[in-house]
Amino acid sequence: MLVLTRKAGESVMIGDDVVVTVLEARGDVIRIGIQAPRDVQVHREEVYQELRNANREAASPTDAAVRALTELLDRPTPATPPDD
């Protein structure tokens, strides 16, 4: 982890496109601004974790869905009548 000391109004560059600026520091609260291209997602960490968990849950099959699919696959296929 890179640790930097910055004052209000000073910035940090991340790559060529992301600028993080310290807007205000008051006691133990620091306000920052993040300037990034639209295709770069920027989230607070707790929001990012919730989004990631929600996406994982949505992508995982439920027990009921797995059982239903297993039942469909386990059904015997009907015999086809001979061609005349």
CSV table of C-alpha atoms in Angstrom, one decimal:
chain,number,residue,atom,x,y,z
A,1,MET,CA,0.0,0.0,0.0
A,2,LEU,CA,1.3,3.4,-0.9
A,3,VAL,CA,0.8,5.9,1.9
A,4,LEU,CA,1.0,9.6,1.0
A,5,THR,CA,0.5,12.9,2.9
A,6,ARG,CA,-1.6,15.4,1.1
A,7,LYS,CA,-3.1,18.8,2.1
A,8,ALA,CA,-6.4,20.2,1.0
A,9,GLY,CA,-6.3,21.1,-2.7
A,10,GLU,CA,-3.5,18.6,-3.5
A,11,SER,CA,-4.0,15.6,-5.7
A,12,VAL,CA,-2.8,12.2,-6.5
A,13,MET,CA,-2.7,10.7,-10.0
A,14,ILE,CA,-3.7,7.0,-10.6
A,15,GLY,CA,-2.6,6.0,-14.0
A,16,ASP,CA,-3.1,8.6,-16.7
A,17,ASP,CA,-6.9,9.1,-16.2
A,18,VAL,CA,-7.8,9.2,-12.5
A,19,VAL,CA,-7.2,12.2,-10.3
A,20,VAL,CA,-7.9,12.0,-6.5
A,21,THR,CA,-8.0,15.4,-4.9
A,22,VAL,CA,-8.2,16.2,-1.1
A,23,LEU,CA,-11.0,18.7,-0.8
A,24,GLU,CA,-11.1,19.2,2.9
A,25,ALA,CA,-9.6,17.7,6.1
A,26,ARG,CA,-11.5,18.4,9.3
A,27,GLY,CA,-10.5,16.3,12.3
A,28,ASP,CA,-10.9,12.7,11.4
A,29,VAL,CA,-13.1,13.4,8.4
A,30,ILE,CA,-11.5,13.9,5.0
A,31,ARG,CA,-13.4,14.8,1.9
A,32,ILE,CA,-11.9,13.7,-1.4
A,33,GLY,CA,-12.9,14.2,-5.0
A,34,ILE,CA,-12.3,11.6,-7.7
A,35,GLN,CA,-12.1,12.5,-11.4
A,36,ALA,CA,-12.2,9.5,-13.6
A,37,PRO,CA,-13.4,8.5,-17.1
A,38,ARG,CA,-17.1,7.4,-17.4
A,39,ASP,CA,-16.0,3.8,-18.1
A,40,VAL,CA,-14.2,3.6,-14.8
A,41,GLN,CA,-16.5,2.6,-11.9
A,42,VAL,CA,-15.9,4.4,-8.6
A,43,HIS,CA,-17.6,3.2,-5.5
A,44,ARG,CA,-17.2,3.4,-1.7
A,45,GLU,CA,-15.7,0.1,-0.6
A,46,GLU,CA,-18.8,-0.9,1.4
A,47,VAL,CA,-21.0,-0.3,-1.7
A,48,TYR,CA,-18.6,-2.2,-3.9
A,49,GLN,CA,-18.7,-5.2,-1.5
A,50,GLU,CA,-22.5,-5.2,-1.5
A,51,LEU,CA,-22.7,-5.0,-5.3
A,52,ARG,CA,-20.2,-7.8,-5.6
A,53,ASN,CA,-22.1,-10.0,-3.1
A,54,ALA,CA,-25.4,-9.3,-4.9
A,55,ASN,CA,-23.9,-10.2,-8.3
A,56,ARG,CA,-22.5,-13.4,-6.9
A,57,GLU,CA,-25.9,-14.4,-5.4
A,58,ALA,CA,-27.7,-13.5,-8.6
A,59,ALA,CA,-25.2,-15.6,-10.6
A,60,SER,CA,-25.4,-18.7,-8.3
A,61,PRO,CA,-28.1,-21.2,-9.0
A,62,THR,CA,-30.6,-21.7,-6.2
A,63,ASP,CA,-31.2,-25.1,-4.7
A,64,ALA,CA,-34.7,-25.1,-6.2
A,65,ALA,CA,-33.4,-24.3,-9.6
A,66,VAL,CA,-30.8,-27.1,-9.4
A,67,ARG,CA,-33.4,-29.6,-8.2
A,68,ALA,CA,-35.8,-28.7,-11.0
A,69,LEU,CA,-33.0,-29.0,-13.7
A,70,THR,CA,-31.9,-32.3,-12.2
A,71,GLU,CA,-35.4,-33.7,-12.3
A,72,LEU,CA,-35.8,-32.6,-16.0
A,73,LEU,CA,-32.5,-34.3,-16.9
A,74,ASP,CA,-33.3,-37.5,-15.0
A,75,ARG,CA,-36.6,-38.0,-16.7
A,76,PRO,CA,-36.6,-41.0,-19.1
A,77,THR,CA,-37.0,-39.9,-22.7
A,78,PRO,CA,-40.2,-41.3,-24.4
A,79,ALA,CA,-39.6,-44.0,-27.0
A,80,THR,CA,-40.1,-42.8,-30.5
A,81,PRO,CA,-42.5,-44.8,-32.7
A,82,PRO,CA,-41.0,-46.7,-35.7
A,83,ASP,CA,-41.2,-45.0,-39.1
A,84,ASP,CA,-43.7,-46.6,-41.4
